[in-house]
Tab-separated table of C-alpha atoms and ligand atoms in Angstrom:
chain	number	residue	atom	x	y	z
A	1055	UNK	CA	0.000	0.000	0.000
A	1056	UNK	CA	1.262	3.447	-0.850
A	1057	UNK	CA	0.593	6.068	1.802
A	1058	UNK	CA	1.691	9.623	2.261
A	1059	UNK	CA	0.735	12.249	4.805
A	1060	UNK	CA	1.483	15.925	4.586
A	1061	UNK	CA	0.589	18.992	6.604
A	1062	UNK	CA	0.404	22.575	5.454
A	1063	UNK	CA	-0.736	25.872	7.019
A	1064	UNK	CA	-3.506	27.444	4.910
A	1065	UNK	CA	-5.120	30.746	5.984
A	1066	UNK	CA	-5.031	30.120	9.730
A	1067	UNK	CA	-5.995	26.458	9.412
A	1068	UNK	CA	-3.894	23.343	9.181
A	1069	UNK	CA	-4.940	21.147	6.296
A	1070	UNK	CA	-3.777	17.583	6.565
A	1071	UNK	CA	-3.921	15.608	3.369
A	1072	UNK	CA	-3.457	11.885	3.232
A	1073	UNK	CA	-3.060	9.813	0.106
A	1074	UNK	CA	-3.856	6.112	0.389
A	1075	UNK	CA	-3.400	4.159	-2.843
A	1076	UNK	CA	-4.962	6.867	-4.954
A	1077	UNK	CA	-7.658	7.766	-2.427
A	1078	UNK	CA	-7.525	11.299	-0.988
A	1079	UNK	CA	-8.587	12.148	2.522
A	1080	UNK	CA	-8.648	15.706	3.674
A	1081	UNK	CA	-9.044	16.704	7.268
A	1082	UNK	CA	-8.999	20.328	8.235
A	1083	UNK	CA	-8.927	21.852	11.659
A	1084	UNK	CA	-8.003	25.202	13.181
A	1085	UNK	CA	-4.278	25.830	13.739
A	1086	UNK	CA	-3.612	24.326	17.166
A	1087	UNK	CA	-1.849	26.455	19.754
A	1088	UNK	CA	1.563	24.950	20.689
A	1089	UNK	CA	0.243	23.452	23.970
A	1090	UNK	CA	-2.392	21.332	22.168
A	1091	UNK	CA	-0.244	18.184	22.225
A	1092	UNK	CA	-3.198	15.886	22.897
A	1093	UNK	CA	-5.280	17.114	19.936
A	1094	UNK	CA	-2.317	16.771	17.545
A	1095	UNK	CA	-1.747	13.274	18.887
A	1096	UNK	CA	-5.383	12.365	18.354
A	1097	UNK	CA	-5.271	13.811	14.811
A	1098	UNK	CA	-2.263	11.612	14.101
A	1099	UNK	CA	-4.175	8.627	15.495
A	1100	UNK	CA	-7.148	9.413	13.252
A	1101	UNK	CA	-4.874	9.471	10.208
A	1102	UNK	CA	-3.091	6.257	11.114
A	1103	UNK	CA	-6.463	4.607	11.667
A	1104	UNK	CA	-7.740	5.857	8.293
A	1105	UNK	CA	-4.751	4.259	6.560
A	1106	UNK	CA	-5.291	0.969	8.395
A	1107	UNK	CA	-9.023	0.940	7.753
A	1108	UNK	CA	-8.456	1.515	4.059
A	1109	UNK	CA	-5.955	-1.363	3.963
A	1110	UNK	CA	-8.453	-3.604	5.772
A	1111	UNK	CA	-11.284	-2.641	3.430
A	1112	UNK	CA	-9.235	-3.865	0.480
A	1113	UNK	CA	-8.257	-7.189	2.095
A	1114	UNK	CA	-11.442	-8.955	3.166
A	1115	UNK	CA	-9.486	-11.883	4.694
A	1116	UNK	CA	-7.542	-9.417	6.914
A	1117	UNK	CA	-4.724	-11.966	6.773
A	1118	UNK	CA	-2.069	-9.253	6.943
A	1119	UNK	CA	-3.270	-8.124	10.384
A	1120	UNK	CA	-1.667	-9.421	13.601
A	1121	UNK	CA	-4.128	-11.759	15.366
A	1122	UNK	CA	-5.669	-10.632	18.667
A	1123	UNK	CA	-6.308	-13.383	21.240
A	1124	UNK	CA	-9.024	-12.186	23.593
A	1125	UNK	CA	-9.019	-14.304	26.763
A	1126	UNK	CA	-12.280	-14.017	28.692
A	1127	UNK	CA	-12.809	-15.499	32.157
A	1128	UNK	CA	-16.440	-16.344	32.799
A	1129	UNK	CA	-18.586	-18.245	35.310
A	1130	UNK	CA	-22.213	-19.333	35.538
A	1131	UNK	CA	-24.691	-16.852	37.018
A	1132	UNK	CA	-27.962	-15.362	35.697
A	1133	UNK	CA	-26.209	-12.463	33.902
A	1134	UNK	CA	-23.550	-14.630	32.214
A	1135	UNK	CA	-25.202	-14.964	28.790
A	1136	UNK	CA	-26.245	-11.276	28.660
A	1137	UNK	CA	-22.620	-10.274	29.427
A	1138	UNK	CA	-21.201	-12.671	26.807
A	1139	UNK	CA	-23.766	-11.380	24.311
A	1140	UNK	CA	-22.507	-7.808	24.702
A	1141	UNK	CA	-18.876	-8.852	24.433
A	1142	UNK	CA	-19.500	-11.327	21.587
A	1143	UNK	CA	-21.273	-8.671	19.545
A	1144	UNK	CA	-18.404	-6.277	20.139
A	1145	UNK	CA	-15.914	-8.883	18.911
A	1146	UNK	CA	-17.993	-9.411	15.760
A	1147	UNK	CA	-16.756	-5.946	14.790
A	1148	UNK	CA	-13.082	-6.883	15.250
A	1149	UNK	CA	-11.191	-8.444	12.319
A	1150	UNK	CA	-8.582	-11.187	12.974
A	1151	UNK	CA	-9.664	-12.072	16.477
A	1152	UNK	CA	-9.729	-15.415	18.302
A	1153	UNK	CA	-11.921	-15.527	21.402
A	1154	UNK	CA	-10.712	-17.863	24.158
A	1155	UNK	CA	-13.553	-18.220	26.660
A	1156	UNK	CA	-12.332	-19.928	29.827
A	1157	UNK	CA	-15.026	-20.936	32.283
A	1158	UNK	CA	-14.622	-21.360	36.026
A	1159	UNK	CA	-16.380	-24.766	35.980
A	1160	UNK	CA	-15.682	-28.508	35.950
A	1161	UNK	CA	-18.380	-29.389	33.405
A	1162	UNK	CA	-19.145	-27.766	30.036
A	1163	UNK	CA	-21.877	-25.137	30.218
A	1164	UNK	CA	-24.074	-25.803	27.187
A	1165	UNK	CA	-25.592	-22.296	27.311
A	1166	UNK	CA	-22.143	-20.861	26.703
A	1167	UNK	CA	-21.068	-23.492	24.173
A	1168	UNK	CA	-24.257	-22.900	22.151
A	1169	UNK	CA	-23.911	-19.119	22.320
A	1170	UNK	CA	-20.280	-19.241	21.150
A	1171	UNK	CA	-21.247	-21.345	18.107
A	1172	UNK	CA	-23.978	-18.856	17.297
A	1173	UNK	CA	-21.546	-15.922	17.192
A	1174	UNK	CA	-19.660	-17.442	14.247
A	1175	UNK	CA	-16.460	-16.043	15.789
A	1176	UNK	CA	-13.263	-18.110	15.758
A	1177	UNK	CA	-13.308	-19.314	19.373
A	1178	UNK	CA	-12.132	-21.885	21.892
A	1179	UNK	CA	-14.044	-22.937	25.009
A	1180	UNK	CA	-11.974	-24.121	27.983
A	1181	UNK	CA	-12.837	-25.480	31.431
A	1182	UNK	CA	-10.546	-23.775	33.943
A	1183	UNK	CA	-11.959	-24.185	37.485
A	1184	UNK	CA	-10.592	-22.101	40.356
A	1185	UNK	CA	-8.526	-24.493	42.557
A	1186	UNK	CA	-10.574	-25.467	45.659
A	1187	UNK	CA	-8.005	-24.012	48.103
A	1188	UNK	CA	-8.803	-20.485	46.803
A	1189	UNK	CA	-12.572	-20.947	46.645
A	1190	UNK	CA	-12.981	-20.532	50.443
A	1191	UNK	CA	-10.814	-17.404	50.757
A	1192	UNK	CA	-12.558	-14.113	51.559
A	1193	UNK	CA	-10.572	-12.411	48.745
A	1194	UNK	CA	-10.787	-14.858	45.860
A	1195	UNK	CA	-8.422	-14.670	42.879
A	1196	UNK	CA	-11.277	-14.224	40.401
A	1197	UNK	CA	-10.552	-15.253	36.834
A	1198	UNK	CA	-6.904	-16.204	37.438
A	1199	UNK	CA	-7.180	-19.949	36.697
A	1200	UNK	CA	-9.230	-18.945	33.639
A	1201	UNK	CA	-6.636	-16.464	32.328
A	1202	UNK	CA	-3.712	-18.836	32.974
A	1203	UNK	CA	-5.596	-21.657	31.222
A	1204	UNK	CA	-6.300	-19.369	28.275
A	1205	UNK	CA	-2.641	-18.306	28.119
A	1206	UNK	CA	-1.434	-21.917	28.186
A	1207	UNK	CA	-3.755	-22.657	25.260
A	1208	UNK	CA	-2.514	-19.627	23.303
A	1209	UNK	CA	1.129	-20.350	24.044
A	1210	UNK	CA	0.819	-23.944	22.849
A	1211	UNK	CA	-0.526	-22.780	19.465
A	1212	UNK	CA	0.260	-19.179	18.617
A	1213	UNK	CA	3.329	-18.105	16.721
A	1214	UNK	CA	2.370	-14.439	16.645
A	1215	UNK	CA	-0.319	-12.160	17.992
A	1216	UNK	CA	-1.351	-10.050	20.922
A	1217	UNK	CA	-3.035	-11.237	24.137
A	1218	UNK	CA	-5.724	-9.182	25.860
A	1219	UNK	CA	-7.619	-10.177	29.011
A	1220	UNK	CA	-11.220	-9.111	28.543
A	1221	UNK	CA	-13.430	-9.750	31.573
A	1222	UNK	CA	-16.915	-10.738	30.444
A	1223	UNK	CA	-18.618	-7.742	32.098
A	1224	UNK	CA	-16.626	-4.706	30.871
A	1225	UNK	CA	-17.698	-2.388	28.011
A	1226	UNK	CA	-15.251	-2.196	25.092
A	1227	UNK	CA	-15.014	0.391	22.313
A	1228	UNK	CA	-13.948	-1.160	18.982
A	1229	UNK	CA	-11.122	1.377	18.754
A	1230	UNK	CA	-9.436	-0.358	21.690
A	1231	UNK	CA	-8.721	-3.438	19.567
A	1232	UNK	CA	-7.130	-1.433	16.761
A	1233	UNK	CA	-4.984	0.326	19.367
A	1234	UNK	CA	-3.659	-2.906	20.844
A	1235	UNK	CA	-3.142	-4.814	17.596
A	1236	UNK	CA	0.297	-3.309	16.961
A	1237	UNK	CA	1.981	-3.992	20.303
A	1238	UNK	CA	5.650	-4.963	20.494
A	1239	UNK	CA	6.305	-5.237	24.269
A	1240	UNK	CA	3.288	-3.970	26.188
A	1241	UNK	CA	0.567	-1.415	25.453
A	1242	UNK	CA	-1.355	0.537	28.065
A	1243	UNK	CA	-4.360	2.868	28.054
A	1244	UNK	CA	-6.914	4.308	30.497
A	1245	UNK	CA	-9.752	2.209	31.986
A	1246	UNK	CA	-12.886	4.112	33.012
A	1247	UNK	CA	-15.339	3.545	35.887
A	1248	UNK	CA	-12.707	2.263	38.309
A	1249	UNK	CA	-14.214	2.251	41.794
A	1250	UNK	CA	-12.817	5.077	43.936
A	1251	UNK	CA	-10.820	6.903	41.253
A	1252	UNK	CA	-13.124	6.949	38.216
A	1253	UNK	CA	-10.247	6.060	35.924
A	1254	UNK	CA	-7.025	4.061	36.097
A	1255	UNK	CA	-4.239	5.199	33.768
A	1256	UNK	CA	-0.561	5.894	33.290
A	1257	UNK	CA	0.029	9.637	33.832
A	1258	UNK	CA	1.813	11.470	31.007
A	1259	UNK	CA	3.111	15.032	30.913
A	1260	UNK	CA	3.980	16.340	27.431
A	1261	UNK	CA	3.758	12.746	26.207
A	1262	UNK	CA	6.232	11.434	28.834
A	1263	UNK	CA	5.436	8.961	31.568
A	1264	UNK	CA	5.459	10.566	35.044
A	1265	UNK	CA	3.532	8.043	37.188
A	1266	UNK	CA	0.261	6.191	37.752
A	1267	UNK	CA	-3.288	7.157	38.641
A	1268	UNK	CA	-5.372	4.440	40.298
A	1269	UNK	CA	-7.550	4.097	43.413
A	1270	UNK	CA	-5.034	1.672	44.923
A	1271	UNK	CA	-1.287	1.807	44.211
A	1272	UNK	CA	-0.524	-0.805	46.929
A	1273	UNK	CA	3.239	-1.020	46.400
A	1274	UNK	CA	2.719	-2.330	42.879
A	1275	UNK	CA	5.263	-1.596	40.141
A	1276	UNK	CA	2.431	-1.586	37.580
A	1277	UNK	CA	-0.756	-0.390	39.326
A	1278	UNK	CA	-3.037	-1.052	36.361
A	1279	UNK	CA	-6.376	-2.783	35.791
A	1280	UNK	CA	-6.638	-6.098	33.941
A	1281	UNK	CA	-8.407	-4.304	31.075
A	1282	UNK	CA	-5.685	-1.662	30.826
A	1283	UNK	CA	-2.968	-3.472	28.872
A	1284	UNK	CA	-2.169	-5.978	26.114
A	1285	UNK	CA	0.988	-7.832	25.132
A	1286	UNK	CA	2.376	-11.079	23.705
A	1287	UNK	CA	2.160	-13.483	26.804
A	1288	UNK	CA	3.185	-14.737	30.388
A	1289	UNK	CA	1.688	-16.153	33.630
A	1290	UNK	CA	-0.108	-14.410	36.486
A	1291	UNK	CA	0.042	-15.149	40.232
A	1292	UNK	CA	-2.915	-16.335	42.389
A	1293	UNK	CA	-2.632	-13.227	44.574
A	1294	UNK	CA	-5.780	-11.070	44.717
A	1295	UNK	CA	-4.991	-7.489	43.779
A	1296	UNK	CA	-1.552	-8.355	42.439
A	1297	UNK	CA	-2.484	-10.336	39.309
A	1298	UNK	CA	-1.766	-7.549	36.803
A	1299	UNK	CA	1.422	-6.395	38.546
A	1300	UNK	CA	2.735	-9.954	39.004
A	1301	UNK	CA	2.012	-10.732	35.377
A	1302	UNK	CA	3.763	-7.638	34.043
A	1303	UNK	CA	6.774	-7.940	36.373
A	1304	UNK	CA	7.277	-11.578	35.354
A	1305	UNK	CA	7.802	-10.324	31.813
A	1306	UNK	CA	10.824	-8.300	32.877
A	1307	UNK	CA	9.488	-5.188	31.225
A	1308	UNK	CA	10.308	-1.695	32.432
A	1309	UNK	CA	8.379	1.543	32.229
A	1310	UNK	CA	10.370	2.555	29.151
A	1311	UNK	CA	8.924	-0.454	27.287
A	1312	UNK	CA	5.339	0.775	27.644
A	1313	UNK	CA	3.584	1.880	24.458
A	1314	UNK	CA	0.980	4.458	25.480
A	1315	UNK	CA	-2.183	4.074	23.401
A	1316	UNK	CA	-5.573	5.813	23.123
A	1317	UNK	CA	-4.140	9.144	21.941
A	1318	UNK	CA	-1.434	9.160	24.604
A	1319	UNK	CA	-3.904	8.031	27.254
A	1320	UNK	CA	-6.351	10.874	26.658
A	1321	UNK	CA	-9.238	8.633	25.508
A	1322	UNK	CA	-11.230	6.011	27.405
A	1323	UNK	CA	-11.962	2.967	25.229
A	1324	UNK	CA	-12.713	0.454	27.972
A	1325	UNK	CA	-15.014	0.775	30.990
A	1326	UNK	CA	-15.087	-1.358	34.105
A	1327	UNK	CA	-18.859	-1.698	34.053
A	1328	UNK	CA	-20.503	-3.866	36.703
A	1329	UNK	CA	-23.865	-5.459	36.210
A	1330	UNK	CA	-26.203	-5.656	39.165
A	1331	UNK	CA	-25.889	-9.099	40.708
A	1332	UNK	CA	-28.945	-11.233	40.015
A	1333	UNK	CA	-29.755	-14.219	42.122
A	1334	UNK	CA	-31.144	-17.461	40.654
A	1335	UNK	CA	-34.867	-17.126	40.097
A	1336	UNK	CA	-37.746	-18.898	41.844
A	1337	UNK	CA	-38.988	-22.112	40.271
A	1338	UNK	CA	-42.578	-20.955	39.720
A	1339	UNK	CA	-41.945	-21.218	35.971
A	1340	UNK	CA	-41.931	-25.023	36.471
A	1341	UNK	CA	-45.563	-25.104	37.661
A	1342	UNK	CA	-47.678	-27.655	35.692
A	1343	UNK	CA	-50.099	-24.883	34.774
A	1344	UNK	CA	-47.500	-23.709	32.222
A	1345	UNK	CA	-47.137	-27.123	30.566
A	1346	UNK	CA	-47.519	-26.869	26.815
A	1347	UNK	CA	-46.546	-23.158	26.745
A	1348	UNK	CA	-43.469	-21.222	25.562
A	1349	UNK	CA	-42.314	-21.092	29.209
A	1350	UNK	CA	-41.111	-24.705	28.816
A	1351	UNK	CA	-38.632	-23.359	26.263
A	1352	UNK	CA	-37.709	-20.158	28.108
A	1353	UNK	CA	-36.936	-22.011	31.349
A	1354	UNK	CA	-33.725	-23.281	29.713
A	1355	UNK	CA	-32.409	-19.749	29.313
A	1356	UNK	CA	-32.737	-18.488	32.862
A	1357	UNK	CA	-30.903	-19.726	35.897
A	1358	UNK	CA	-33.292	-21.206	38.469
A	1359	UNK	CA	-32.799	-21.755	42.198
A	1360	UNK	CA	-31.574	-25.300	42.847
A	1361	UNK	CA	-34.575	-27.620	43.394
B	2775	UGA	C1	-11.781	-6.526	39.207
B	2775	UGA	C2	-10.763	-6.461	38.056
B	2775	UGA	O1	-11.210	-5.581	37.035
B	2775	UGA	C3	-10.583	-7.848	37.465
B	2775	UGA	O2	-9.758	-7.797	36.334
B	2775	UGA	C4	-10.047	-8.734	38.554
B	2775	UGA	O3	-9.927	-10.041	38.055
B	2775	UGA	C5	-11.022	-8.740	39.711
B	2775	UGA	O4	-11.305	-7.415	40.174
B	2775	UGA	C6	-10.470	-9.502	40.917
B	2775	UGA	O5	-11.037	-9.369	41.985
B	2775	UGA	O6	-9.503	-10.224	40.795
B	2775	UGA	P1	-14.384	-7.228	39.268
B	2775	UGA	O7	-15.396	-6.542	38.412
B	2775	UGA	O8	-14.359	-6.949	40.716
B	2775	UGA	O9	-12.957	-6.978	38.586
B	2775	UGA	O10	-14.453	-8.820	39.086
B	2775	UGA	P2	-15.457	-9.715	38.253
B	2775	UGA	O11	-15.866	-9.043	36.994
B	2775	UGA	O12	-16.496	-10.244	39.155
B	2775	UGA	O13	-14.495	-10.956	37.871
B	2775	UGA	C7	-13.409	-10.827	36.977
B	2775	UGA	C8	-13.505	-11.919	35.911
B	2775	UGA	O14	-13.389	-13.204	36.525
B	2775	UGA	C9	-14.834	-11.906	35.157
B	2775	UGA	O15	-14.614	-12.106	33.769
B	2775	UGA	C10	-15.624	-13.052	35.766
B	2775	UGA	O16	-16.492	-13.684	34.852
B	2775	UGA	C11	-14.530	-14.003	36.247
B	2775	UGA	N1	-14.887	-14.746	37.492
B	2775	UGA	C12	-15.378	-14.089	38.571
B	2775	UGA	C13	-14.712	-16.119	37.539
B	2775	UGA	O17	-14.298	-16.734	36.543
B	2775	UGA	N2	-15.057	-16.796	38.702
B	2775	UGA	C14	-15.558	-16.162	39.797
B	2775	UGA	O18	-15.860	-16.829	40.812
B	2775	UGA	C15	-15.713	-14.775	39.725
B	2776	MN	MN1	-15.971	-7.014	36.477
């Protein structure tokens, strides 16, 4: 692909012209004052994205793109399928993705298996139960066995690609996946809706790393949320609160290796949303008075109290 970008001052405005294989894009915006580093950075991001999108439009197999392995821990509860539906439909908008769904269970959950088939996404379903010794702790290492199981699967098969841990309940902007796709060591970006601080992010001044912003620093070298980074691969410890930090430190990376994404951490593309907890529903749907009705079908799709 032939691409060229130029910038020229025209009558108080900066006109940025981009040529992609014969296609012309023109973006104009007022001349930025010198301190507008973030808006210049986001303009650059827009242009880079336009070039990539044009390349993708021409190659419908997307085979030239690095593969993104999305590893999702999940477990059975009434809101499980709704959460996976939101995430699955997001991933349908991501080219070259493989979804590794690792369930905290000993037996296959047919609701999940059936839903994954329905998405048509390249996927793998794994059973990765939390070891019993952690199950009784007050602070449980949620999703750790799942993520390690997913990583082991990826490592045994992948020769290239990027790994991202996507909890089943967060909200993801499609732009996040394009940001992480070109990661060499580790990429980081802000995560919104973090309890206590509203956002968790590396802090940059004039594009340079100066520290971390998070509700809980806790002596961690990398005080980041699970949804706040992507990279090739490694293992994480069963230590609640220290999973992300332990994972990143085991890679031997330093702060200078971090690639800051999302327009130099000025955009939020992932949100730590939390769905209200629903408890299993009463069994009144099983009453014989509903025999022969559609409720006999619907009862399979909701989680009922144990009988
Ligand atoms: C926060 C962080 O954002 C998570 O990345 C971190 O794993 C988690 O804390 C933690 O406590 O370790 P939070 O929203 O509190 O997330 O946790 P959940 O969304 O309830 O669980 C994180 C992931 O683990 C989810 O994908 C969930 O489906 C899965 N999970 C949770 C299990 O597989 N088993 C469980 O028993 C609980
Ligand atoms: Mn969550």
